CSV table of N, CA and C in Angstrom, one decimal:
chain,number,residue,atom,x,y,z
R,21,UNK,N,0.8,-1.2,0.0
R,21,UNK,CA,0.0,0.0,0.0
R,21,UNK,C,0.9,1.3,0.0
R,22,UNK,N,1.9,1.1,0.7
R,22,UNK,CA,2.9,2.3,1.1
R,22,UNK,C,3.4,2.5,-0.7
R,23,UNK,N,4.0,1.3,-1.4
R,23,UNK,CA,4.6,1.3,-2.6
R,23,UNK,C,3.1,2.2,-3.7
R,24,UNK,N,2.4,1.9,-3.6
R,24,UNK,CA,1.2,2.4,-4.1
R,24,UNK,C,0.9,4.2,-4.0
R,25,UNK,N,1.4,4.6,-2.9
R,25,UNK,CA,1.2,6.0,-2.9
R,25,UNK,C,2.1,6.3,-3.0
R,26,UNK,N,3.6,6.1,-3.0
R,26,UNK,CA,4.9,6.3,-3.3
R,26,UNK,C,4.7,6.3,-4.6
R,27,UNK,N,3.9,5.8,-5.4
R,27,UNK,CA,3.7,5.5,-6.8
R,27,UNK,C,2.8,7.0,-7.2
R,28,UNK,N,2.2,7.0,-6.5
R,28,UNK,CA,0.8,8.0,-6.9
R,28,UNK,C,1.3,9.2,-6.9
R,29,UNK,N,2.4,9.6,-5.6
R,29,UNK,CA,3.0,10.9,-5.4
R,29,UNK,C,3.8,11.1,-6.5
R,30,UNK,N,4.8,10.1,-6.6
R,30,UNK,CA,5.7,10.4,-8.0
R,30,UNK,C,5.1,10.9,-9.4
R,31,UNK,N,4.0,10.0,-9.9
R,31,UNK,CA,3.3,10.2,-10.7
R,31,UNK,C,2.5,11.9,-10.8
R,32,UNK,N,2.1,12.2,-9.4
R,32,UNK,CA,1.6,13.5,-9.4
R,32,UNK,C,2.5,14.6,-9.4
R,33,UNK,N,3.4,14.3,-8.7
R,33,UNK,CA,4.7,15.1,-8.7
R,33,UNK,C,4.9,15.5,-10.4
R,34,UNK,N,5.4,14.7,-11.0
R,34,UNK,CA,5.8,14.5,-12.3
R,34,UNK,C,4.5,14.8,-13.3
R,35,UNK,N,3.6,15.1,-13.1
R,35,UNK,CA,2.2,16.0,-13.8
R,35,UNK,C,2.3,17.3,-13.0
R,36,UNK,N,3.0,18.0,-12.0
R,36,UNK,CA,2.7,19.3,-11.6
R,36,UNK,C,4.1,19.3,-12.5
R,37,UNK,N,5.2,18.9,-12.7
R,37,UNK,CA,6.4,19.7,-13.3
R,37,UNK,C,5.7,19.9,-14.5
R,38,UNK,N,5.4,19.1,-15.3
R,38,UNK,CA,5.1,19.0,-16.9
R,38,UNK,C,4.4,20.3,-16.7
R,39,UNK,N,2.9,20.8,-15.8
R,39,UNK,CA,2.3,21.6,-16.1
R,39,UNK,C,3.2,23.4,-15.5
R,40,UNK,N,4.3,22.9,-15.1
R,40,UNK,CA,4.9,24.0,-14.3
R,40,UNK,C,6.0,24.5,-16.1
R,41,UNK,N,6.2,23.4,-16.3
R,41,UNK,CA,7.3,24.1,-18.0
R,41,UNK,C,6.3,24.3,-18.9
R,42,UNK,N,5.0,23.7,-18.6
R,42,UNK,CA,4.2,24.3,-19.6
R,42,UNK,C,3.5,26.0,-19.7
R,43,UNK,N,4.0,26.1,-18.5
R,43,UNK,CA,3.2,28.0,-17.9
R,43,UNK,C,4.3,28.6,-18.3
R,44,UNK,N,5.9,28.5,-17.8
R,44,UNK,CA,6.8,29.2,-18.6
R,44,UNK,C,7.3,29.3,-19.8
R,45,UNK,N,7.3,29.8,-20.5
R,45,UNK,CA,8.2,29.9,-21.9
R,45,UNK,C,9.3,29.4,-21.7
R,46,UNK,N,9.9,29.1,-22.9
R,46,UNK,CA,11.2,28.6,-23.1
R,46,UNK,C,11.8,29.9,-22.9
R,47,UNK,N,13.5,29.4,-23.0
R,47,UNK,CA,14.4,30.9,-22.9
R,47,UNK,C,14.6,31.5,-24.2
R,48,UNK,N,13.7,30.7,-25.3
R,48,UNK,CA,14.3,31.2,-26.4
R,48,UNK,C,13.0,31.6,-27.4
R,49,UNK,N,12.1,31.7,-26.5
R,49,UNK,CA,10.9,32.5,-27.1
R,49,UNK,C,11.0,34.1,-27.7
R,50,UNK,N,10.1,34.7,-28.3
R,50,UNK,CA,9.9,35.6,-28.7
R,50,UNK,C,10.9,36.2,-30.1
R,51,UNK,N,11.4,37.1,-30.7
R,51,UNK,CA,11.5,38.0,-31.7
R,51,UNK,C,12.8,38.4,-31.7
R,52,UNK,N,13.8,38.1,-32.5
R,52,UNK,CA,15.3,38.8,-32.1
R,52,UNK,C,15.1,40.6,-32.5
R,53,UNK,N,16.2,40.8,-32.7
R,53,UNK,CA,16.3,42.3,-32.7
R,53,UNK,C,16.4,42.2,-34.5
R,54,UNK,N,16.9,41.7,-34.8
R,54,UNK,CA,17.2,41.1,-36.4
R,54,UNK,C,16.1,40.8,-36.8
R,55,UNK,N,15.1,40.3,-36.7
R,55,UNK,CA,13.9,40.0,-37.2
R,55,UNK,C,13.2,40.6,-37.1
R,56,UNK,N,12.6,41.4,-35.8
R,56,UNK,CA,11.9,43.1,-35.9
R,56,UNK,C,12.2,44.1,-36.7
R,57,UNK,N,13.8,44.1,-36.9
R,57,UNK,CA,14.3,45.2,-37.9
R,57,UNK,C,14.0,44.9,-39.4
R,58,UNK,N,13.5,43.4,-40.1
R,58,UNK,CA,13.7,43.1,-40.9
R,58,UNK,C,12.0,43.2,-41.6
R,59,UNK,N,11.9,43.5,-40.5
R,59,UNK,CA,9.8,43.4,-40.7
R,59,UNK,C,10.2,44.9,-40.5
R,60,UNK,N,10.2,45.4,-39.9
R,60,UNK,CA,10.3,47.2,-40.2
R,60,UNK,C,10.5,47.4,-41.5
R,61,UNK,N,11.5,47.1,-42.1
R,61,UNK,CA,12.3,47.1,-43.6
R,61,UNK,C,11.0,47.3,-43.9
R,62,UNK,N,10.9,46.0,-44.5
R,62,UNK,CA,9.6,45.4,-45.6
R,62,UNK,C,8.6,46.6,-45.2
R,63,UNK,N,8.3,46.9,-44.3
R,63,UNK,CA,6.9,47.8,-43.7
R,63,UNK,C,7.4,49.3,-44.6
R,64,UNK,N,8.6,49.4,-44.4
R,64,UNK,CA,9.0,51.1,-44.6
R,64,UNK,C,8.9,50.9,-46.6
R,65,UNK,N,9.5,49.5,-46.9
R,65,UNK,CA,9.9,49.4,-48.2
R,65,UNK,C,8.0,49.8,-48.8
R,66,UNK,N,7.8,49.2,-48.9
R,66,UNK,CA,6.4,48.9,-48.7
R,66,UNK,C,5.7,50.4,-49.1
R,67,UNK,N,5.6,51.2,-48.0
R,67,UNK,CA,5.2,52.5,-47.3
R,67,UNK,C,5.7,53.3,-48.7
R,68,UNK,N,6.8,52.9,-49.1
R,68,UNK,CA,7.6,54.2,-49.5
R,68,UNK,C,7.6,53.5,-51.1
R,69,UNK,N,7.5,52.2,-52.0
R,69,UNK,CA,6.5,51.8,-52.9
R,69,UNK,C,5.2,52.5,-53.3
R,70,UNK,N,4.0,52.6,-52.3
R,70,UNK,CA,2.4,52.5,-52.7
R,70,UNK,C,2.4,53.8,-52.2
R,71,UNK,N,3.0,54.7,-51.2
R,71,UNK,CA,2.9,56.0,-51.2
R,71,UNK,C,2.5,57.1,-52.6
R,72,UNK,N,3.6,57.3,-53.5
R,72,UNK,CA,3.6,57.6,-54.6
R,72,UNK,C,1.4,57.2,-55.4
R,73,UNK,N,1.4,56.1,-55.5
R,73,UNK,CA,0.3,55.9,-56.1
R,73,UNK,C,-1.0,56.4,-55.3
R,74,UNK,N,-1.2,56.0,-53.5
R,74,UNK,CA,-2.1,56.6,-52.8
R,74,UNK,C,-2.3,58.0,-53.4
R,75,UNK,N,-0.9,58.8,-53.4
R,75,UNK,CA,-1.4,60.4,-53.4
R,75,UNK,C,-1.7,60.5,-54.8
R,76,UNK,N,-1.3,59.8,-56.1
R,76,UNK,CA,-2.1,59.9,-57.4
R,76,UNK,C,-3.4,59.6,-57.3
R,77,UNK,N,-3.8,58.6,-56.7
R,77,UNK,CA,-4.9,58.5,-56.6
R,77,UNK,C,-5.7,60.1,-56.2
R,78,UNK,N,-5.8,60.0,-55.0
R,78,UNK,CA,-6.4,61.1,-54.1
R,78,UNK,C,-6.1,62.6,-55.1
R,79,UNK,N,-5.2,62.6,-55.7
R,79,UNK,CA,-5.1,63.6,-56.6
R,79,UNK,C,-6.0,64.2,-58.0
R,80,UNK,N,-6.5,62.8,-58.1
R,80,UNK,CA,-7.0,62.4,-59.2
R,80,UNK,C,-8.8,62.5,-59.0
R,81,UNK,N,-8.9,62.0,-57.4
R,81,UNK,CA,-9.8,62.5,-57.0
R,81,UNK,C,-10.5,64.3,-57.0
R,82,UNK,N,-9.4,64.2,-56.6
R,82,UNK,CA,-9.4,66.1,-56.2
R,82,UNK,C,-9.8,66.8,-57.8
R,83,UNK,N,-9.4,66.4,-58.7
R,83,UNK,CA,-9.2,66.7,-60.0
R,83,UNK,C,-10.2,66.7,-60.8
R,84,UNK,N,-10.7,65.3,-60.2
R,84,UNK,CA,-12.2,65.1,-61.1
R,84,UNK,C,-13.5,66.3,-60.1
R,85,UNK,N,-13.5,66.4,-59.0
R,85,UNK,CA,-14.2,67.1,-58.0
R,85,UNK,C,-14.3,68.5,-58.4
R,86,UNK,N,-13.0,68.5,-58.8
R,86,UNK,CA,-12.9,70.5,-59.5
R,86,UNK,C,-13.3,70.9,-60.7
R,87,UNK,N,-13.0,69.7,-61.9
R,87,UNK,CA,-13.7,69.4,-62.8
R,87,UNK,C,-15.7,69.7,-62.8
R,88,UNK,N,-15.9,68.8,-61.9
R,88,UNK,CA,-17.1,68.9,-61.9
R,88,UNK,C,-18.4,70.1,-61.1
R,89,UNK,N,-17.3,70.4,-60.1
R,89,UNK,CA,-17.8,71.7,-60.0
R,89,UNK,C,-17.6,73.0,-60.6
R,90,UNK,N,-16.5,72.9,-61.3
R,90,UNK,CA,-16.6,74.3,-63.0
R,90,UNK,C,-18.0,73.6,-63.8
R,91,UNK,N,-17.7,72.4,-64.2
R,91,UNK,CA,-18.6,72.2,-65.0
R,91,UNK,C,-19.8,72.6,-64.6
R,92,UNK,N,-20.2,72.5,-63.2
R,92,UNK,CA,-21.9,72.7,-62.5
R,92,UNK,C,-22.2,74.2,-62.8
R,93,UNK,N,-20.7,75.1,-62.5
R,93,UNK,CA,-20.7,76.5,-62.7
R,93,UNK,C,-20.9,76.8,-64.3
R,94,UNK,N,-20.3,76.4,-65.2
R,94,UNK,CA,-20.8,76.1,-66.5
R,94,UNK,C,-21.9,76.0,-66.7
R,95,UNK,N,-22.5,74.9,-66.4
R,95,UNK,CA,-24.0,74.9,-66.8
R,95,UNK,C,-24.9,75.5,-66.3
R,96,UNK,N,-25.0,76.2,-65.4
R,96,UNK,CA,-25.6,77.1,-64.7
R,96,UNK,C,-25.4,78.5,-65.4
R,97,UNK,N,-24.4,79.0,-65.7
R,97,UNK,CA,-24.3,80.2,-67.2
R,97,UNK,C,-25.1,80.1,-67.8
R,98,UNK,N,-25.0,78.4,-68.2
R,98,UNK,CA,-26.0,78.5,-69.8
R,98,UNK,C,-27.4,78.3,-69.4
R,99,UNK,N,-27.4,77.4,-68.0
R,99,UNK,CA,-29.0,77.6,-68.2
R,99,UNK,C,-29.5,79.4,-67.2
R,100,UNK,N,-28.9,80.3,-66.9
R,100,UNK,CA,-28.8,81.9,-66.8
R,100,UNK,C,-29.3,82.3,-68.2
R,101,UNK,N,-28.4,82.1,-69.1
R,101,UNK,CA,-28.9,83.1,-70.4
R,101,UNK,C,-29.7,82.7,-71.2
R,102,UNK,N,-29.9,80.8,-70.7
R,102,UNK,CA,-31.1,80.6,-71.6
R,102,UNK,C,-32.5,81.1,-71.4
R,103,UNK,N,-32.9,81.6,-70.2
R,103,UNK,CA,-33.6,82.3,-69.3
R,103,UNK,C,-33.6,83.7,-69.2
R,104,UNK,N,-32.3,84.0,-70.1
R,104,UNK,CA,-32.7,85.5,-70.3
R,104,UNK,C,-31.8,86.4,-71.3
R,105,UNK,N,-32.6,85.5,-72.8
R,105,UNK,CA,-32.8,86.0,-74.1
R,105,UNK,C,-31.1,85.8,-74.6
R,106,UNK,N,-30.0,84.5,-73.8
R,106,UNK,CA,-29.1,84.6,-74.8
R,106,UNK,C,-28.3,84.9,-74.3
R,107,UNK,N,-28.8,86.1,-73.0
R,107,UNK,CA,-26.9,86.9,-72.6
R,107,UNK,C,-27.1,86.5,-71.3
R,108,UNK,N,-25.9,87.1,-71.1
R,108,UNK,CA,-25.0,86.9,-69.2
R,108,UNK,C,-25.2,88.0,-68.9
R,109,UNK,N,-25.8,88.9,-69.6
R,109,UNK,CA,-26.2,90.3,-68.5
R,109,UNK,C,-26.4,90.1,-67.3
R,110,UNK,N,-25.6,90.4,-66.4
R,110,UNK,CA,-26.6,90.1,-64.5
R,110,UNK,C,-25.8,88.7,-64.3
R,111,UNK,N,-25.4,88.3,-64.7
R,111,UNK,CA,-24.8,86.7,-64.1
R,111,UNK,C,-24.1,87.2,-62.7
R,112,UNK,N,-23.1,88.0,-62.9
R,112,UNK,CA,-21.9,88.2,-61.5
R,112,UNK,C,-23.2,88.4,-60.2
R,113,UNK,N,-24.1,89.4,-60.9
R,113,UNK,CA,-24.8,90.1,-59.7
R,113,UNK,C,-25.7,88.7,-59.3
R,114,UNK,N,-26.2,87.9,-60.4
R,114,UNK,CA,-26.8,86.6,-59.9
R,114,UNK,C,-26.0,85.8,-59.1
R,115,UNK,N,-25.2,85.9,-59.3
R,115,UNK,CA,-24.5,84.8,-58.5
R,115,UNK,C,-24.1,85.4,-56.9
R,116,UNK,N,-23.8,86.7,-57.4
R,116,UNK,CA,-22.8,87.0,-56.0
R,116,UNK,C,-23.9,86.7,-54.8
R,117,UNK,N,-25.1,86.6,-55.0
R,117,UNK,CA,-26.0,86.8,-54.1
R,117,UNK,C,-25.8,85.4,-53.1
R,118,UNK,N,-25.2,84.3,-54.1
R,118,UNK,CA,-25.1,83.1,-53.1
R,118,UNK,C,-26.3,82.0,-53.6
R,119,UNK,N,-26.6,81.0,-53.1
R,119,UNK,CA,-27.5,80.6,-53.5
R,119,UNK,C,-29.0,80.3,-52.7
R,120,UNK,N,-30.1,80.6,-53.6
R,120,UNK,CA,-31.1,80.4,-52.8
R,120,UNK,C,-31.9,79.5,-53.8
R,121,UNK,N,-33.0,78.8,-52.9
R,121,UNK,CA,-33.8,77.6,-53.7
R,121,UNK,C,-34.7,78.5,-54.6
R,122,UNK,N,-35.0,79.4,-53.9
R,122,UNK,CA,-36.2,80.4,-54.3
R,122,UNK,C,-35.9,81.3,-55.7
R,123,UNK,N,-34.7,82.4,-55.3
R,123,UNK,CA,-34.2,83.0,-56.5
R,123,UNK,C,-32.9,82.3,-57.6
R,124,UNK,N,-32.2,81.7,-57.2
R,124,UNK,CA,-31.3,81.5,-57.6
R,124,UNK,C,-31.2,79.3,-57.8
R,125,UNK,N,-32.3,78.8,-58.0
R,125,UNK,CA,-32.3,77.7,-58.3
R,125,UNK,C,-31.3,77.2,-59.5
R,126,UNK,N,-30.7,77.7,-60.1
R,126,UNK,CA,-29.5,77.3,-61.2
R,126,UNK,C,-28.5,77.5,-60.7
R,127,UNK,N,-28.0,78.0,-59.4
R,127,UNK,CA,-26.2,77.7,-59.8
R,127,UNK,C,-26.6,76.5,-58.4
R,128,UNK,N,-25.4,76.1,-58.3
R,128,UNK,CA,-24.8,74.8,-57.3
R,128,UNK,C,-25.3,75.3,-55.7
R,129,UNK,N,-25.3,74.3,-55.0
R,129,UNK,CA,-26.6,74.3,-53.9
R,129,UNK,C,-25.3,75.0,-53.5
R,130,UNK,N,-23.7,74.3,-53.1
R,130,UNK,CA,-22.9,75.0,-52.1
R,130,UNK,C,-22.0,76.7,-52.7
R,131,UNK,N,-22.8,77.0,-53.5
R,131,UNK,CA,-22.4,78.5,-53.7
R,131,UNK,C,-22.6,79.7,-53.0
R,132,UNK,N,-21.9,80.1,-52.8
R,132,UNK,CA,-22.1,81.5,-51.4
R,132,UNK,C,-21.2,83.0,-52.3
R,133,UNK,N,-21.9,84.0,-51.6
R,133,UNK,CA,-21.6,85.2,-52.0
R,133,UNK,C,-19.6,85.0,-52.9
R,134,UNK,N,-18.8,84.3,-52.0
R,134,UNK,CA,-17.4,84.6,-52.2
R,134,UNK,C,-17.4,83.0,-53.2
R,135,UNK,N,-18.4,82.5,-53.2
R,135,UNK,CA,-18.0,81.5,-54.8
R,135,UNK,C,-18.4,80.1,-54.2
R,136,UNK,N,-17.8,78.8,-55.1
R,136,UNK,CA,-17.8,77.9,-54.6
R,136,UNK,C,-16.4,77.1,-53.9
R,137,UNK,N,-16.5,76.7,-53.1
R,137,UNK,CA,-15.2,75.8,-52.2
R,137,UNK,C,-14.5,74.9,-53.3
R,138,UNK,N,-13.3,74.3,-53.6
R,138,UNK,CA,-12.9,73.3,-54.3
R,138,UNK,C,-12.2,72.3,-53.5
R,139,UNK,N,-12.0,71.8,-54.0
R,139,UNK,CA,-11.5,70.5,-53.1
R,139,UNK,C,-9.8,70.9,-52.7
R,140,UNK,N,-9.6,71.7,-53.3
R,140,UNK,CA,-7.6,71.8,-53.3
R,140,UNK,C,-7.4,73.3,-51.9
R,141,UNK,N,-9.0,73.8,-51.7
R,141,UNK,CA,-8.8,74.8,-50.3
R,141,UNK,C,-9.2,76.1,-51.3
R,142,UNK,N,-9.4,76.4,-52.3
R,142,UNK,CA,-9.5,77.5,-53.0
R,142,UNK,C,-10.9,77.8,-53.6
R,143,UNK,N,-11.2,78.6,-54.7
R,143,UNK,CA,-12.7,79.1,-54.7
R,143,UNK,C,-13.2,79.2,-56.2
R,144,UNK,N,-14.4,78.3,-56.6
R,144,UNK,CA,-14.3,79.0,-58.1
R,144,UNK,C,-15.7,80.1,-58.4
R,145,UNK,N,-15.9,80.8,-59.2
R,145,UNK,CA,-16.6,81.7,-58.8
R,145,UNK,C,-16.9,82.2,-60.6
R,146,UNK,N,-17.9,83.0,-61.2
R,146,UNK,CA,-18.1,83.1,-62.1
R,146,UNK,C,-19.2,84.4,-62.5
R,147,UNK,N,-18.8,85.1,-63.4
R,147,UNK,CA,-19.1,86.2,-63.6
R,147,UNK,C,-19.4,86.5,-65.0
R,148,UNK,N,-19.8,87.5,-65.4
R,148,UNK,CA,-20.4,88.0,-67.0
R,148,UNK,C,-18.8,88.5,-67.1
R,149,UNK,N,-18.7,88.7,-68.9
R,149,UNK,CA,-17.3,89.5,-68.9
R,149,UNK,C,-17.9,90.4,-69.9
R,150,UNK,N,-19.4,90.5,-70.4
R,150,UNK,CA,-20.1,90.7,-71.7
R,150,UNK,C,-21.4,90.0,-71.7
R,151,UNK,N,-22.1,90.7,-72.4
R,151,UNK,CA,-23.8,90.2,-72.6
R,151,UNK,C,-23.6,88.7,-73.6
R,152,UNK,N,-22.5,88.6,-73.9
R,152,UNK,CA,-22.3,87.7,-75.0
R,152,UNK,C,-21.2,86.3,-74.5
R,153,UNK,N,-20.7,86.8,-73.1
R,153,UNK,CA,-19.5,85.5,-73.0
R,153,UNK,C,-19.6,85.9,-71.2
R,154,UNK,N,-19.1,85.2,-70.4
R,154,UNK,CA,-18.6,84.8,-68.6
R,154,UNK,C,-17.2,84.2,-68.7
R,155,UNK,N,-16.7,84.2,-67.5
R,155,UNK,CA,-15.6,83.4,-67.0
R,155,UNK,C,-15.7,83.1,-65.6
R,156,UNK,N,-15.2,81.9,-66.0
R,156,UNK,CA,-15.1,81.1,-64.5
R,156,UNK,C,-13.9,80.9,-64.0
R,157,UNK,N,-13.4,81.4,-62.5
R,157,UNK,CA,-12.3,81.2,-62.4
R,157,UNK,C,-12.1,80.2,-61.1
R,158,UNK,N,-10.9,79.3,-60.8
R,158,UNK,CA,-10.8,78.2,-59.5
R,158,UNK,C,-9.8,79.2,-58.8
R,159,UNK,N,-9.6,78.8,-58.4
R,159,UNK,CA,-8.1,79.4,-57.2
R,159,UNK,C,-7.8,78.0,-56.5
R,160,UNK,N,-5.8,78.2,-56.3
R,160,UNK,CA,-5.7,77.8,-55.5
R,160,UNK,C,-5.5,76.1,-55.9
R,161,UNK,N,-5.0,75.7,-57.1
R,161,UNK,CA,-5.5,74.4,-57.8
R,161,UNK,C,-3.5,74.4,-58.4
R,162,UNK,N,-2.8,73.7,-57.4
R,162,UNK,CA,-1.1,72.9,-57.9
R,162,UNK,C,-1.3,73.2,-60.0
R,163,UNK,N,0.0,73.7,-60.1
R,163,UNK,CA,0.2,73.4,-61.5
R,163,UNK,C,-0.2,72.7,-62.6
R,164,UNK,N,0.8,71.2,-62.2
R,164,UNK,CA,0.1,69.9,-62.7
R,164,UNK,C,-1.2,70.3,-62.7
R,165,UNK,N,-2.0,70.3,-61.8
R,165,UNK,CA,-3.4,69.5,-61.8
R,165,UNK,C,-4.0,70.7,-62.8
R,166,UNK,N,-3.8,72.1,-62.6
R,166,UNK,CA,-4.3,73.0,-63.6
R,166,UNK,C,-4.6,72.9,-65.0
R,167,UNK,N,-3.4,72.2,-65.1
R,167,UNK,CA,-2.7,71.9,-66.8
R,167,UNK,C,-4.0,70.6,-67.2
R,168,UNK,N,-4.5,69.7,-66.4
R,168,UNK,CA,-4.7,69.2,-66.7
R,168,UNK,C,-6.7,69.0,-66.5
R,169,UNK,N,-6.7,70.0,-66.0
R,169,UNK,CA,-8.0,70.6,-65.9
R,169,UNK,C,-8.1,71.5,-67.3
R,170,UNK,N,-7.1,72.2,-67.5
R,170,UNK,CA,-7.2,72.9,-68.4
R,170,UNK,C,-7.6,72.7,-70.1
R,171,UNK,N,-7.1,71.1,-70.2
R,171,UNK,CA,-7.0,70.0,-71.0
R,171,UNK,C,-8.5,69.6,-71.0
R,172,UNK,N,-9.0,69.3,-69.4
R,172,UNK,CA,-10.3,69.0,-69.4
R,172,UNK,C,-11.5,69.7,-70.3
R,173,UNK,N,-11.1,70.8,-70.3
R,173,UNK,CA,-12.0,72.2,-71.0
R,173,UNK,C,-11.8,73.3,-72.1
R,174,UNK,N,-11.1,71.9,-72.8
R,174,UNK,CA,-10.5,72.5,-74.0
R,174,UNK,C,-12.1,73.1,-74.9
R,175,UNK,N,-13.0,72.1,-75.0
R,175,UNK,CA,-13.7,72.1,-75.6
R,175,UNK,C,-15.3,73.1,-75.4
R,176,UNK,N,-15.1,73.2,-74.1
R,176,UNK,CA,-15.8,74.4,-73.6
R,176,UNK,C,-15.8,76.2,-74.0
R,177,UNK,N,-14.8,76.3,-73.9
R,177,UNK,CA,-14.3,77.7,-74.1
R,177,UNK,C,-13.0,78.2,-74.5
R,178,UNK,N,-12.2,78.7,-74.0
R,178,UNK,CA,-11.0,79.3,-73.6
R,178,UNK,C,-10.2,78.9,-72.1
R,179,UNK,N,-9.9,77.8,-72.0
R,179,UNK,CA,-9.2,77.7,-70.7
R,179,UNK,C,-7.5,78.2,-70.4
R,180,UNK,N,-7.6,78.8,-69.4
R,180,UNK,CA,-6.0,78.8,-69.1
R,180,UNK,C,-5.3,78.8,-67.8
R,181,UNK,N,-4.2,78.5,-67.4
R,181,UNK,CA,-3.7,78.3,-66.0
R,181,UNK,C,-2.2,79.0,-65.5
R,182,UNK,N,-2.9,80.2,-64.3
R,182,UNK,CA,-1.3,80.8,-64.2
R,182,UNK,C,-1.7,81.1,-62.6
R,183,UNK,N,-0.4,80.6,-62.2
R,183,UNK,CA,0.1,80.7,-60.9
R,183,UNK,C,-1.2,79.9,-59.9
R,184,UNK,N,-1.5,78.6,-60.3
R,184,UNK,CA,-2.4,78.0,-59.8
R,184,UNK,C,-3.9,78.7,-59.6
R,185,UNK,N,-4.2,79.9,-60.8
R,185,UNK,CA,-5.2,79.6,-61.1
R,185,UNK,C,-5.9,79.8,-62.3
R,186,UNK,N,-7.3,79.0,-62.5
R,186,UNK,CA,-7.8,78.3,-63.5
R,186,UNK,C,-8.8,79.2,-63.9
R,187,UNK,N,-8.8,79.6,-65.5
R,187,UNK,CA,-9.5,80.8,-66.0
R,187,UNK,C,-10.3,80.1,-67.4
R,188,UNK,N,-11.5,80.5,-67.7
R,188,UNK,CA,-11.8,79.3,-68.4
R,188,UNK,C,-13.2,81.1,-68.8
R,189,UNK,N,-13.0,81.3,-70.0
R,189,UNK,CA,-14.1,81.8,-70.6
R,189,UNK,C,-14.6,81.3,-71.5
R,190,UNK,N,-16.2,81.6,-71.2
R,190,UNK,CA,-17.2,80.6,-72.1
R,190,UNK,C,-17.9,81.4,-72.6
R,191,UNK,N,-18.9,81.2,-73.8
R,191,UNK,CA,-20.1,81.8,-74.2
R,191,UNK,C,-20.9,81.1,-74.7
C-alpha cells in the first residue's frame, strides 16, 4: 500500500512539473532584434513603394471634384442666359448673391456670395465679362493638376492656368 502511494505521489509530482514548463516559456521564445528590424524594412519598403500611387490617386480625386464643380458652374451660365434671351447680362450680380432655392435655383446648392469651395482649399466663382460670354475662375488648384484641368476644358471655351489659377471663358 505504502509502494502504491509512493507511486501516486511520484506520478503526481511528475504532472505538476510537466504543467509547471508548460506555464513558462522557453528561454528562447519571442522575436530577435534582427527580425523586428527586418519586418520594419519590408513595412518602410512597402510604405515608400504605394505611397507615390495613394497620393495619385487622391489627386486624381481632387481633379475630377474641380472638374465637376466648374462644369456645374458652366452649366448654370447657360442655363442663366437661356432664361434671359441669350446673354450673361446680371450673371456676376446673380451669383454673388449666393444661392437660394427660391431665387437663384441654377447655380450649385454649395455657392455663397465669395464663390464655390474646391477640393484643393481655394474658390471658383463666375461672372459675365459681356452680354455675349462669362468666365469662370478656381483658385488655389497645384500646376500639374491646372494643366490638366485645363485639358479638361479644351472644348468648352477658352481655358488657361497661371500661378495656380484656372481661368476658363465661355459663351
Amino acid at each position: 500500500m505504502e509502494r502504491a502511494d509512493e507511486e501516486r505521489d511520484s506520478e503526481q509530482e511528475e504532472i505538476k512539473k510537466k504543467e509547471e514548463r508548460k506555464k513558462r516559456p522557453p528561454a528562447d521564445s519571442g522575436f530577435t532584434m534582427i527580425e523586428m528590424m527586418a519586418v520594419l524594412m519590408a513595412i518602410a519598403f512597402l510604405t515608400w513603394l504605394l505611397a507615390p500611387k495613394i497620393q495619385g490617386f487622391l489627386g486624381g480625386s481632387k481633379i475630377a471634384a474641380t472638374e465637376e464643380s466648374i462644369q456645374g458652374l458652366i452649366d448654370a451660365a447657360h442655363s442663366y442666359a437661356a432664361t434671359n434671351g441669350s446673354l450673361y447680362t446680371g450673371l456676376g450680380a446673380h451669383f454673388s448673391a449666393g444661392y437660394s432655392a427660391t431665387t437663384t435655383p441654377d447655380i450649385p446648392t454649395n455657392y455663397t456670395s465669395s464663390g464655390s469651395p474646391n477640393p484643393f482649399g481655394g474658390t471658383s466663382t463666375i461672372s459675365e465679362t459681356g452680354p455675349l460670354s462669362f468666365v469662370v475662375t478656381s483658385t488655389a488648384i497645384p500646376p500639374g493638376s491646372c494643366n490638366q484641368i485645363v485639358n479638361h476644358f479644351l472644348s468648352e471655351g477658352t481655358p488657361s492656368c497661371s500661378g495656380g489659377t484656372f481661368t476658363m471663358t465661355g459663351q
